[in-house]
Amino acid sequence: MASKVLHAIFTDDDILMQAVKALREKKYSINEVFCPFPVHGLDKALGLPGTRLAITSFLYGLVGLAVSTWMMNFIMIEDWPQNIGGKPSFSYLQNMPAFVPIMFEMTVFFAAHLMVITFYLRSKLWPFKKAENPDVRTTDDKFLMEISVNENNVQAIAEVLHENGASEIKLIDNK
Amino acid sequence: MYTMSSKLKLFSLALIIVGAIGLIYGFIDAPSSVEDVKEMLHAEDAAHSGEVAMGSSGVDEAAHADEHAEHVFHQLQNKPWAAIYVPALFIFLISLGVFVFYALQNVSQAGWSPVLFRVMEGITSYLVPGGIIVYIILLLSTLHLNHLFIWMDPEVVANDVIIQNKTAYLNTPFFLIRAAIYMIGWILFSKLIIKNSRKLDEEFSLTLHKRNFKLSAMFLVFFIVTESMMSWDWIMSIDTHWFSTLFGWFVLASILVSAVTTIALVTIYLKGKGYLEHVNNSHIHDLAKFMMGFSIFWAYLWFSQFLLIWYANIPEEVTYYVSRLEDYPVLFFGTVIMNWLLPMLILINSDFKRVNWIVIFAGIIILVGNYMNFFVLIMPGTVGESWFIGIPEISSILLISGIFIFTVFSALAKAPLTVKHSAFLEESKHFQY
């Protein structure tokens, strides 16, 4: 980890994208970009890998389906197969249409909630979490880019940032 | 400009000829008298050997056997008729569904689809020949040349109070008038809207654009009413004793999913031949999303209808499913696998929806599955347990799809494959998802 970082402030997302592309072309590594709103295409410009949340959600959905199937098979068929209104409780398959609404809802419930929790864990979000905000203005209308620098390239990077429309550039000690 | 390749022309003509020969064979092969059927049944019994001797042989049993033979005779006579009716109706409704999708794009002012408008217009052109074929089959039914609809038979109605109570709606003149209104309405709307779209090619005019918007909106209102009635008339009235309220929606779901699939397949074909330069894989992705969404919608309605009837188990409506479960178990549950499970699992992946061969693969599954769906809707009421997917069934699919391919691709050759002016054309050309 470099001991110093540059904080560059941008006022416009188009200019920010341009600066990201310019820095990536010169192979400088960008630590983090703070934006007040999602900037379309920024993840691609930064070269971030795609999310795998959808895959986890699919797997969670399968878990939900399995849980509901097991639960109702145990309760309605194995444990106490009563005759309720003439419904055939001899085997799971025979009575399955009645279970489908629950199987569906449990699948959706598991897929949705576990995926959301996964999202919170992966992005380290929880109540009373200390906000990691380098500059309060980034939640309103400014974009901030953080770049690691060392003695040799600080000047060069600052120049690239300046050329690409950064409105403020600060050199900060990395904590 | 697209020109239909001679190979495709030859292919569609071959389909038509082979299909026609097979269908004619199907009509000749159908038994012409009850005696033939008796002989056939006798031969079958003999093949199953000795059990026949059991029970009291007497007048009762002979009379029963006669009745059974007559029953089977009617079913077998219906078989080639039902065989041609299923694909004729199914593929006609596909082209109708494509036009509905097109009207939806106009009304919703979609920004992604104008580059596909000409493909949709091309498929819509099958409305005329397809409508004529379906109408002729319906007309022949009312002339008692077949027994597809039992309520058209005065002898049946005379002995059936339930049907008698429905004759205010189910009578042949009114039936034919209704069918004519639906068809003329659909064709008229499609001709008008497509004519305006061709006119827009010469010069962009806001009046024409707005006129098409209004026409499409009016068509959608007209369509949803007529589609519902069409499904009662042409499909539900086959099982005259049975009724279901969400039936029209169920048929609509089947129409929409096969229509979007057909658009996707034709688009991929034309794109593969080097036409449609502005279509990219984002457009295919969108179509595949619609395919998946509508197939889930289909399954939702299929299951809703089944669950409600299965759960309440009221004898007068449950017979519909009893006959299907007993005589068509593989097809009945096969449709669920083909129309919901497989498309959902294949098309759930975002990357897969951009890969042409996967979309084609899923599309073929969906089309075959929806043909099976129409088969299970129509066959149990017309041929009952005597169904079989044999020569008449397959050749009528070939015949109708040959006519479909020929009409659609020759219509595609009549206008440039991309519209020249549309309010959202630029957006559509640069569509990226």
PDB file of N, CA, C and O in Angstrom, chain B residues 75-136:
ATOM      1  N   GLN B  75     -64.180 -40.657 -33.729  1.00  0.00           N
ATOM      2  CA  GLN B  75     -62.877 -40.096 -33.341  1.00  0.00           C
ATOM      3  C   GLN B  75     -61.872 -40.210 -34.482  1.00  0.00           C
ATOM      4  O   GLN B  75     -61.158 -39.262 -34.797  1.00  0.00           O
ATOM      5  N   LEU B  76     -61.854 -41.397 -35.109  1.00  0.00           N
ATOM      6  CA  LEU B  76     -60.861 -41.603 -36.175  1.00  0.00           C
ATOM      7  C   LEU B  76     -61.186 -40.750 -37.392  1.00  0.00           C
ATOM      8  O   LEU B  76     -60.296 -40.297 -38.099  1.00  0.00           O
ATOM      9  N   GLN B  77     -62.502 -40.535 -37.613  1.00  0.00           N
ATOM     10  CA  GLN B  77     -62.863 -39.665 -38.733  1.00  0.00           C
ATOM     11  C   GLN B  77     -62.443 -38.230 -38.462  1.00  0.00           C
ATOM     12  O   GLN B  77     -62.073 -37.496 -39.373  1.00  0.00           O
ATOM     13  N   ASN B  78     -62.491 -37.835 -37.216  1.00  0.00           N
ATOM     14  CA  ASN B  78     -62.086 -36.488 -36.843  1.00  0.00           C
ATOM     15  C   ASN B  78     -60.585 -36.279 -36.919  1.00  0.00           C
ATOM     16  O   ASN B  78     -60.112 -35.158 -36.996  1.00  0.00           O
ATOM     17  N   LYS B  79     -59.839 -37.389 -36.842  1.00  0.00           N
ATOM     18  CA  LYS B  79     -58.390 -37.286 -36.627  1.00  0.00           C
ATOM     19  C   LYS B  79     -57.687 -36.413 -37.665  1.00  0.00           C
ATOM     20  O   LYS B  79     -56.984 -35.475 -37.280  1.00  0.00           O
ATOM     21  N   PRO B  80     -57.853 -36.652 -38.985  1.00  0.00           N
ATOM     22  CA  PRO B  80     -57.149 -35.774 -39.932  1.00  0.00           C
ATOM     23  C   PRO B  80     -57.631 -34.327 -39.860  1.00  0.00           C
ATOM     24  O   PRO B  80     -56.843 -33.402 -40.061  1.00  0.00           O
ATOM     25  N   TRP B  81     -58.912 -34.132 -39.536  1.00  0.00           N
ATOM     26  CA  TRP B  81     -59.434 -32.771 -39.427  1.00  0.00           C
ATOM     27  C   TRP B  81     -58.781 -32.042 -38.257  1.00  0.00           C
ATOM     28  O   TRP B  81     -58.326 -30.909 -38.403  1.00  0.00           O
ATOM     29  N   ALA B  82     -58.755 -32.722 -37.118  1.00  0.00           N
ATOM     30  CA  ALA B  82     -58.129 -32.109 -35.951  1.00  0.00           C
ATOM     31  C   ALA B  82     -56.634 -31.909 -36.206  1.00  0.00           C
ATOM     32  O   ALA B  82     -56.048 -30.924 -35.771  1.00  0.00           O
ATOM     33  N   ALA B  83     -56.039 -32.867 -36.946  1.00  0.00           N
ATOM     34  CA  ALA B  83     -54.607 -32.772 -37.226  1.00  0.00           C
ATOM     35  C   ALA B  83     -54.288 -31.492 -37.988  1.00  0.00           C
ATOM     36  O   ALA B  83     -53.282 -30.834 -37.706  1.00  0.00           O
ATOM     37  N   ILE B  84     -55.140 -31.125 -38.957  1.00  0.00           N
ATOM     38  CA  ILE B  84     -54.865 -29.895 -39.714  1.00  0.00           C
ATOM     39  C   ILE B  84     -55.325 -28.672 -38.935  1.00  0.00           C
ATOM     40  O   ILE B  84     -54.721 -27.600 -39.018  1.00  0.00           O
ATOM     41  N   TYR B  85     -56.359 -28.831 -38.127  1.00  0.00           N
ATOM     42  CA  TYR B  85     -56.884 -27.677 -37.385  1.00  0.00           C
ATOM     43  C   TYR B  85     -55.866 -27.155 -36.368  1.00  0.00           C
ATOM     44  O   TYR B  85     -55.703 -25.929 -36.229  1.00  0.00           O
ATOM     45  N   VAL B  86     -55.153 -28.068 -35.685  1.00  0.00           N
ATOM     46  CA  VAL B  86     -54.221 -27.627 -34.634  1.00  0.00           C
ATOM     47  C   VAL B  86     -53.118 -26.718 -35.193  1.00  0.00           C
ATOM     48  O   VAL B  86     -52.997 -25.571 -34.763  1.00  0.00           O
ATOM     49  N   PRO B  87     -52.328 -27.173 -36.183  1.00  0.00           N
ATOM     50  CA  PRO B  87     -51.284 -26.257 -36.671  1.00  0.00           C
ATOM     51  C   PRO B  87     -51.847 -25.047 -37.411  1.00  0.00           C
ATOM     52  O   PRO B  87     -51.260 -23.969 -37.347  1.00  0.00           O
ATOM     53  N   ALA B  88     -52.986 -25.230 -38.116  1.00  0.00           N
ATOM     54  CA  ALA B  88     -53.550 -24.081 -38.848  1.00  0.00           C
ATOM     55  C   ALA B  88     -53.881 -22.970 -37.861  1.00  0.00           C
ATOM     56  O   ALA B  88     -53.521 -21.807 -38.065  1.00  0.00           O
ATOM     57  N   LEU B  89     -54.530 -23.342 -36.763  1.00  0.00           N
ATOM     58  CA  LEU B  89     -54.900 -22.354 -35.757  1.00  0.00           C
ATOM     59  C   LEU B  89     -53.655 -21.824 -35.055  1.00  0.00           C
ATOM     60  O   LEU B  89     -53.491 -20.606 -34.879  1.00  0.00           O
ATOM     61  N   PHE B  90     -52.754 -22.723 -34.674  1.00  0.00           N
ATOM     62  CA  PHE B  90     -51.579 -22.342 -33.897  1.00  0.00           C
ATOM     63  C   PHE B  90     -50.722 -21.337 -34.661  1.00  0.00           C
ATOM     64  O   PHE B  90     -50.351 -20.279 -34.139  1.00  0.00           O
ATOM     65  N   ILE B  91     -50.444 -21.640 -35.922  1.00  0.00           N
ATOM     66  CA  ILE B  91     -49.532 -20.771 -36.668  1.00  0.00           C
ATOM     67  C   ILE B  91     -50.231 -19.479 -37.077  1.00  0.00           C
ATOM     68  O   ILE B  91     -49.623 -18.413 -37.101  1.00  0.00           O
ATOM     69  N   PHE B  92     -51.543 -19.554 -37.333  1.00  0.00           N
ATOM     70  CA  PHE B  92     -52.289 -18.313 -37.585  1.00  0.00           C
ATOM     71  C   PHE B  92     -52.219 -17.406 -36.357  1.00  0.00           C
ATOM     72  O   PHE B  92     -51.980 -16.197 -36.469  1.00  0.00           O
ATOM     73  N   LEU B  93     -52.385 -18.002 -35.185  1.00  0.00           N
ATOM     74  CA  LEU B  93     -52.356 -17.199 -33.958  1.00  0.00           C
ATOM     75  C   LEU B  93     -50.954 -16.672 -33.671  1.00  0.00           C
ATOM     76  O   LEU B  93     -50.799 -15.624 -33.045  1.00  0.00           O
ATOM     77  N   ILE B  94     -49.923 -17.384 -34.122  1.00  0.00           N
ATOM     78  CA  ILE B  94     -48.565 -16.854 -33.970  1.00  0.00           C
ATOM     79  C   ILE B  94     -48.458 -15.536 -34.731  1.00  0.00           C
ATOM     80  O   ILE B  94     -47.974 -14.529 -34.200  1.00  0.00           O
ATOM     81  N   SER B  95     -48.927 -15.528 -35.987  1.00  0.00           N
ATOM     82  CA  SER B  95     -48.780 -14.291 -36.758  1.00  0.00           C
ATOM     83  C   SER B  95     -49.639 -13.193 -36.159  1.00  0.00           C
ATOM     84  O   SER B  95     -49.251 -12.017 -36.155  1.00  0.00           O
ATOM     85  N   LEU B  96     -50.786 -13.574 -35.585  1.00  0.00           N
ATOM     86  CA  LEU B  96     -51.603 -12.582 -34.893  1.00  0.00           C
ATOM     87  C   LEU B  96     -50.849 -12.051 -33.671  1.00  0.00           C
ATOM     88  O   LEU B  96     -50.813 -10.841 -33.415  1.00  0.00           O
ATOM     89  N   GLY B  97     -50.209 -12.960 -32.937  1.00  0.00           N
ATOM     90  CA  GLY B  97     -49.460 -12.560 -31.746  1.00  0.00           C
ATOM     91  C   GLY B  97     -48.310 -11.628 -32.094  1.00  0.00           C
ATOM     92  O   GLY B  97     -48.011 -10.682 -31.359  1.00  0.00           O
ATOM     93  N   VAL B  98     -47.666 -11.899 -33.233  1.00  0.00           N
ATOM     94  CA  VAL B  98     -46.580 -11.022 -33.658  1.00  0.00           C
ATOM     95  C   VAL B  98     -47.122  -9.615 -33.912  1.00  0.00           C
ATOM     96  O   VAL B  98     -46.512  -8.611 -33.526  1.00  0.00           O
ATOM     97  N   PHE B  99     -48.307  -9.557 -34.520  1.00  0.00           N
ATOM     98  CA  PHE B  99     -48.880  -8.235 -34.782  1.00  0.00           C
ATOM     99  C   PHE B  99     -49.268  -7.544 -33.480  1.00  0.00           C
ATOM    100  O   PHE B  99     -49.109  -6.322 -33.347  1.00  0.00           O
ATOM    101  N   VAL B 100     -49.740  -8.303 -32.521  1.00  0.00           N
ATOM    102  CA  VAL B 100     -50.059  -7.730 -31.213  1.00  0.00           C
ATOM    103  C   VAL B 100     -48.792  -7.158 -30.578  1.00  0.00           C
ATOM    104  O   VAL B 100     -48.785  -6.051 -30.043  1.00  0.00           O
ATOM    105  N   PHE B 101     -47.708  -7.915 -30.678  1.00  0.00           N
ATOM    106  CA  PHE B 101     -46.440  -7.450 -30.118  1.00  0.00           C
ATOM    107  C   PHE B 101     -45.989  -6.159 -30.811  1.00  0.00           C
ATOM    108  O   PHE B 101     -45.523  -5.221 -30.166  1.00  0.00           O
ATOM    109  N   TYR B 102     -46.182  -6.137 -32.114  1.00  0.00           N
ATOM    110  CA  TYR B 102     -45.838  -4.955 -32.907  1.00  0.00           C
ATOM    111  C   TYR B 102     -46.661  -3.748 -32.455  1.00  0.00           C
ATOM    112  O   TYR B 102     -46.130  -2.649 -32.238  1.00  0.00           O
ATOM    113  N   ALA B 103     -47.965  -3.971 -32.274  1.00  0.00           N
ATOM    114  CA  ALA B 103     -48.833  -2.881 -31.819  1.00  0.00           C
ATOM    115  C   ALA B 103     -48.425  -2.421 -30.423  1.00  0.00           C
ATOM    116  O   ALA B 103     -48.429  -1.218 -30.127  1.00  0.00           O
ATOM    117  N   LEU B 104     -48.018  -3.372 -29.596  1.00  0.00           N
ATOM    118  CA  LEU B 104     -47.551  -3.017 -28.251  1.00  0.00           C
ATOM    119  C   LEU B 104     -46.319  -2.127 -28.321  1.00  0.00           C
ATOM    120  O   LEU B 104     -46.180  -1.171 -27.553  1.00  0.00           O
ATOM    121  N   GLN B 105     -45.415  -2.453 -29.246  1.00  0.00           N
ATOM    122  CA  GLN B 105     -44.202  -1.646 -29.400  1.00  0.00           C
ATOM    123  C   GLN B 105     -44.557  -0.223 -29.817  1.00  0.00           C
ATOM    124  O   GLN B 105     -43.979   0.746 -29.339  1.00  0.00           O
ATOM    125  N   ASN B 106     -45.558  -0.116 -30.721  1.00  0.00           N
ATOM    126  CA  ASN B 106     -45.997   1.215 -31.154  1.00  0.00           C
ATOM    127  C   ASN B 106     -46.580   1.994 -29.998  1.00  0.00           C
ATOM    128  O   ASN B 106     -46.270   3.170 -29.798  1.00  0.00           O
ATOM    129  N   VAL B 107     -47.441   1.332 -29.244  1.00  0.00           N
ATOM    130  CA  VAL B 107     -48.171   2.033 -28.191  1.00  0.00           C
ATOM    131  C   VAL B 107     -47.240   2.388 -27.038  1.00  0.00           C
ATOM    132  O   VAL B 107     -47.339   3.464 -26.452  1.00  0.00           O
ATOM    133  N   SER B 108     -46.322   1.474 -26.701  1.00  0.00           N
ATOM    134  CA  SER B 108     -45.430   1.752 -25.574  1.00  0.00           C
ATOM    135  C   SER B 108     -44.267   2.636 -26.002  1.00  0.00           C
ATOM    136  O   SER B 108     -43.417   2.973 -25.189  1.00  0.00           O
ATOM    137  N   GLN B 109     -44.214   3.016 -27.277  1.00  0.00           N
ATOM    138  CA  GLN B 109     -43.150   3.866 -27.801  1.00  0.00           C
ATOM    139  C   GLN B 109     -41.785   3.288 -27.465  1.00  0.00           C
ATOM    140  O   GLN B 109     -40.908   3.981 -26.952  1.00  0.00           O
ATOM    141  N   ALA B 110     -41.641   1.997 -27.712  1.00  0.00           N
ATOM    142  CA  ALA B 110     -40.413   1.314 -27.343  1.00  0.00           C
ATOM    143  C   ALA B 110     -39.245   1.853 -28.157  1.00  0.00           C
ATOM    144  O   ALA B 110     -39.367   2.079 -29.354  1.00  0.00           O
ATOM    145  N   GLY B 111     -38.121   2.047 -27.493  1.00  0.00           N
ATOM    146  CA  GLY B 111     -36.954   2.586 -28.168  1.00  0.00           C
ATOM    147  C   GLY B 111     -36.041   1.522 -28.727  1.00  0.00           C
ATOM    148  O   GLY B 111     -35.112   1.822 -29.461  1.00  0.00           O
ATOM    149  N   TRP B 112     -36.282   0.258 -28.401  1.00  0.00           N
ATOM    150  CA  TRP B 112     -35.318  -0.762 -28.828  1.00  0.00           C
ATOM    151  C   TRP B 112     -35.745  -1.463 -30.094  1.00  0.00           C
ATOM    152  O   TRP B 112     -34.924  -2.013 -30.818  1.00  0.00           O
ATOM    153  N   SER B 113     -37.074  -1.449 -30.399  1.00  0.00           N
ATOM    154  CA  SER B 113     -37.562  -2.403 -31.395  1.00  0.00           C
ATOM    155  C   SER B 113     -37.736  -1.908 -32.827  1.00  0.00           C
ATOM    156  O   SER B 113     -37.914  -2.744 -33.700  1.00  0.00           O
ATOM    157  N   PRO B 114     -37.694  -0.585 -33.129  1.00  0.00           N
ATOM    158  CA  PRO B 114     -37.964  -0.207 -34.526  1.00  0.00           C
ATOM    159  C   PRO B 114     -37.116  -0.935 -35.563  1.00  0.00           C
ATOM    160  O   PRO B 114     -37.607  -1.179 -36.669  1.00  0.00           O
ATOM    161  N   VAL B 115     -35.893  -1.346 -35.235  1.00  0.00           N
ATOM    162  CA  VAL B 115     -35.118  -2.071 -36.252  1.00  0.00           C
ATOM    163  C   VAL B 115     -35.706  -3.446 -36.535  1.00  0.00           C
ATOM    164  O   VAL B 115     -35.338  -4.087 -37.518  1.00  0.00           O
ATOM    165  N   LEU B 116     -36.613  -3.907 -35.677  1.00  0.00           N
ATOM    166  CA  LEU B 116     -37.234  -5.216 -35.905  1.00  0.00           C
ATOM    167  C   LEU B 116     -38.638  -5.090 -36.503  1.00  0.00           C
ATOM    168  O   LEU B 116     -39.296  -6.094 -36.745  1.00  0.00           O
ATOM    169  N   PHE B 117     -39.084  -3.854 -36.744  1.00  0.00           N
ATOM    170  CA  PHE B 117     -40.470  -3.663 -37.199  1.00  0.00           C
ATOM    171  C   PHE B 117     -40.758  -4.431 -38.478  1.00  0.00           C
ATOM    172  O   PHE B 117     -41.806  -5.051 -38.621  1.00  0.00           O
ATOM    173  N   ARG B 118     -39.823  -4.394 -39.419  1.00  0.00           N
ATOM    174  CA  ARG B 118     -40.098  -5.031 -40.715  1.00  0.00           C
ATOM    175  C   ARG B 118     -40.196  -6.543 -40.577  1.00  0.00           C
ATOM    176  O   ARG B 118     -40.955  -7.193 -41.291  1.00  0.00           O
ATOM    177  N   VAL B 119     -39.422  -7.101 -39.636  1.00  0.00           N
ATOM    178  CA  VAL B 119     -39.523  -8.548 -39.394  1.00  0.00           C
ATOM    179  C   VAL B 119     -40.928  -8.865 -38.895  1.00  0.00           C
ATOM    180  O   VAL B 119     -41.592  -9.792 -39.376  1.00  0.00           O
ATOM    181  N   MET B 120     -41.395  -8.027 -37.937  1.00  0.00           N
ATOM    182  CA  MET B 120     -42.733  -8.276 -37.387  1.00  0.00           C
ATOM    183  C   MET B 120     -43.793  -8.089 -38.468  1.00  0.00           C
ATOM    184  O   MET B 120     -44.739  -8.868 -38.563  1.00  0.00           O
ATOM    185  N   GLU B 121     -43.625  -7.062 -39.298  1.00  0.00           N
ATOM    186  CA  GLU B 121     -44.605  -6.839 -40.370  1.00  0.00           C
ATOM    187  C   GLU B 121     -44.627  -8.023 -41.323  1.00  0.00           C
ATOM    188  O   GLU B 121     -45.689  -8.441 -41.785  1.00  0.00           O
ATOM    189  N   GLY B 122     -43.453  -8.560 -41.609  1.00  0.00           N
ATOM    190  CA  GLY B 122     -43.368  -9.715 -42.511  1.00  0.00           C
ATOM    191  C   GLY B 122     -44.132 -10.902 -41.958  1.00  0.00           C
ATOM    192  O   GLY B 122     -44.900 -11.558 -42.671  1.00  0.00           O
ATOM    193  N   ILE B 123     -43.933 -11.187 -40.670  1.00  0.00           N
ATOM    194  CA  ILE B 123     -44.614 -12.353 -40.085  1.00  0.00           C
ATOM    195  C   ILE B 123     -46.119 -12.097 -40.038  1.00  0.00           C
ATOM    196  O   ILE B 123     -46.921 -13.007 -40.230  1.00  0.00           O
ATOM    197  N   THR B 124     -46.489 -10.817 -39.809  1.00  0.00           N
ATOM    198  CA  THR B 124     -47.916 -10.487 -39.760  1.00  0.00           C
ATOM    199  C   THR B 124     -48.611 -10.789 -41.078  1.00  0.00           C
ATOM    200  O   THR B 124     -49.808 -11.071 -41.105  1.00  0.00           O
ATOM    201  N   SER B 125     -47.856 -10.766 -42.187  1.00  0.00           N
ATOM    202  CA  SER B 125     -48.488 -10.958 -43.494  1.00  0.00           C
ATOM    203  C   SER B 125     -49.140 -12.328 -43.609  1.00  0.00           C
ATOM    204  O   SER B 125     -49.969 -12.541 -44.492  1.00  0.00           O
ATOM    205  N   TYR B 126     -48.789 -13.262 -42.732  1.00  0.00           N
ATOM    206  CA  TYR B 126     -49.430 -14.582 -42.793  1.00  0.00           C
ATOM    207  C   TYR B 126     -50.878 -14.519 -42.319  1.00  0.00           C
ATOM    208  O   TYR B 126     -51.631 -15.478 -42.492  1.00  0.00           O
ATOM    209  N   LEU B 127     -51.284 -13.379 -41.723  1.00  0.00           N
ATOM    210  CA  LEU B 127     -52.669 -13.264 -41.232  1.00  0.00           C
ATOM    211  C   LEU B 127     -53.684 -13.581 -42.321  1.00  0.00           C
ATOM    212  O   LEU B 127     -54.704 -14.217 -42.047  1.00  0.00           O
ATOM    213  N   VAL B 128     -53.413 -13.141 -43.564  1.00  0.00           N
ATOM    214  CA  VAL B 128     -54.411 -13.331 -44.625  1.00  0.00           C
ATOM    215  C   VAL B 128     -54.533 -14.804 -45.026  1.00  0.00           C
ATOM    216  O   VAL B 128     -55.603 -15.397 -44.866  1.00  0.00           O
ATOM    217  N   PRO B 129     -53.453 -15.441 -45.528  1.00  0.00           N
ATOM    218  CA  PRO B 129     -53.627 -16.859 -45.897  1.00  0.00           C
ATOM    219  C   PRO B 129     -54.001 -17.728 -44.701  1.00  0.00           C
ATOM    220  O   PRO B 129     -54.852 -18.621 -44.818  1.00  0.00           O
ATOM    221  N   GLY B 130     -53.373 -17.450 -43.548  1.00  0.00           N
ATOM    222  CA  GLY B 130     -53.678 -18.256 -42.361  1.00  0.00           C
ATOM    223  C   GLY B 130     -55.124 -18.107 -41.948  1.00  0.00           C
ATOM    224  O   GLY B 130     -55.798 -19.089 -41.612  1.00  0.00           O
ATOM    225  N   GLY B 131     -55.615 -16.860 -42.024  1.00  0.00           N
ATOM    226  CA  GLY B 131     -57.008 -16.623 -41.667  1.00  0.00           C
ATOM    227  C   GLY B 131     -57.946 -17.350 -42.600  1.00  0.00           C
ATOM    228  O   GLY B 131     -58.945 -17.931 -42.173  1.00  0.00           O
ATOM    229  N   ILE B 132     -57.608 -17.340 -43.894  1.00  0.00           N
ATOM    230  CA  ILE B 132     -58.464 -18.027 -44.870  1.00  0.00           C
ATOM    231  C   ILE B 132     -58.510 -19.525 -44.560  1.00  0.00           C
ATOM    232  O   ILE B 132     -59.580 -20.136 -44.537  1.00  0.00           O
ATOM    233  N   ILE B 133     -57.335 -20.092 -44.266  1.00  0.00           N
ATOM    234  CA  ILE B 133     -57.303 -21.540 -43.985  1.00  0.00           C
ATOM    235  C   ILE B 133     -58.159 -21.863 -42.765  1.00  0.00           C
ATOM    236  O   ILE B 133     -59.008 -22.763 -42.794  1.00  0.00           O
ATOM    237  N   VAL B 134     -57.954 -21.092 -41.674  1.00  0.00           N
ATOM    238  CA  VAL B 134     -58.721 -21.373 -40.452  1.00  0.00           C
ATOM    239  C   VAL B 134     -60.212 -21.196 -40.728  1.00  0.00           C
ATOM    240  O   VAL B 134     -61.035 -22.015 -40.323  1.00  0.00           O
ATOM    241  N   TYR B 135     -60.542 -20.135 -41.462  1.00  0.00           N
ATOM    242  CA  TYR B 135     -61.960 -19.879 -41.708  1.00  0.00           C
ATOM    243  C   TYR B 135     -62.591 -21.003 -42.531  1.00  0.00           C
ATOM    244  O   TYR B 135     -63.715 -21.417 -42.278  1.00  0.00           O
ATOM    245  N   ILE B 136     -61.821 -21.492 -43.500  1.00  0.00           N
ATOM    246  CA  ILE B 136     -62.365 -22.592 -44.316  1.00  0.00           C
ATOM    247  C   ILE B 136     -62.618 -23.819 -43.451  1.00  0.00           C
ATOM    248  O   ILE B 136     -63.659 -24.476 -43.559  1.00  0.00           O
TER     249      ILE B 136
END
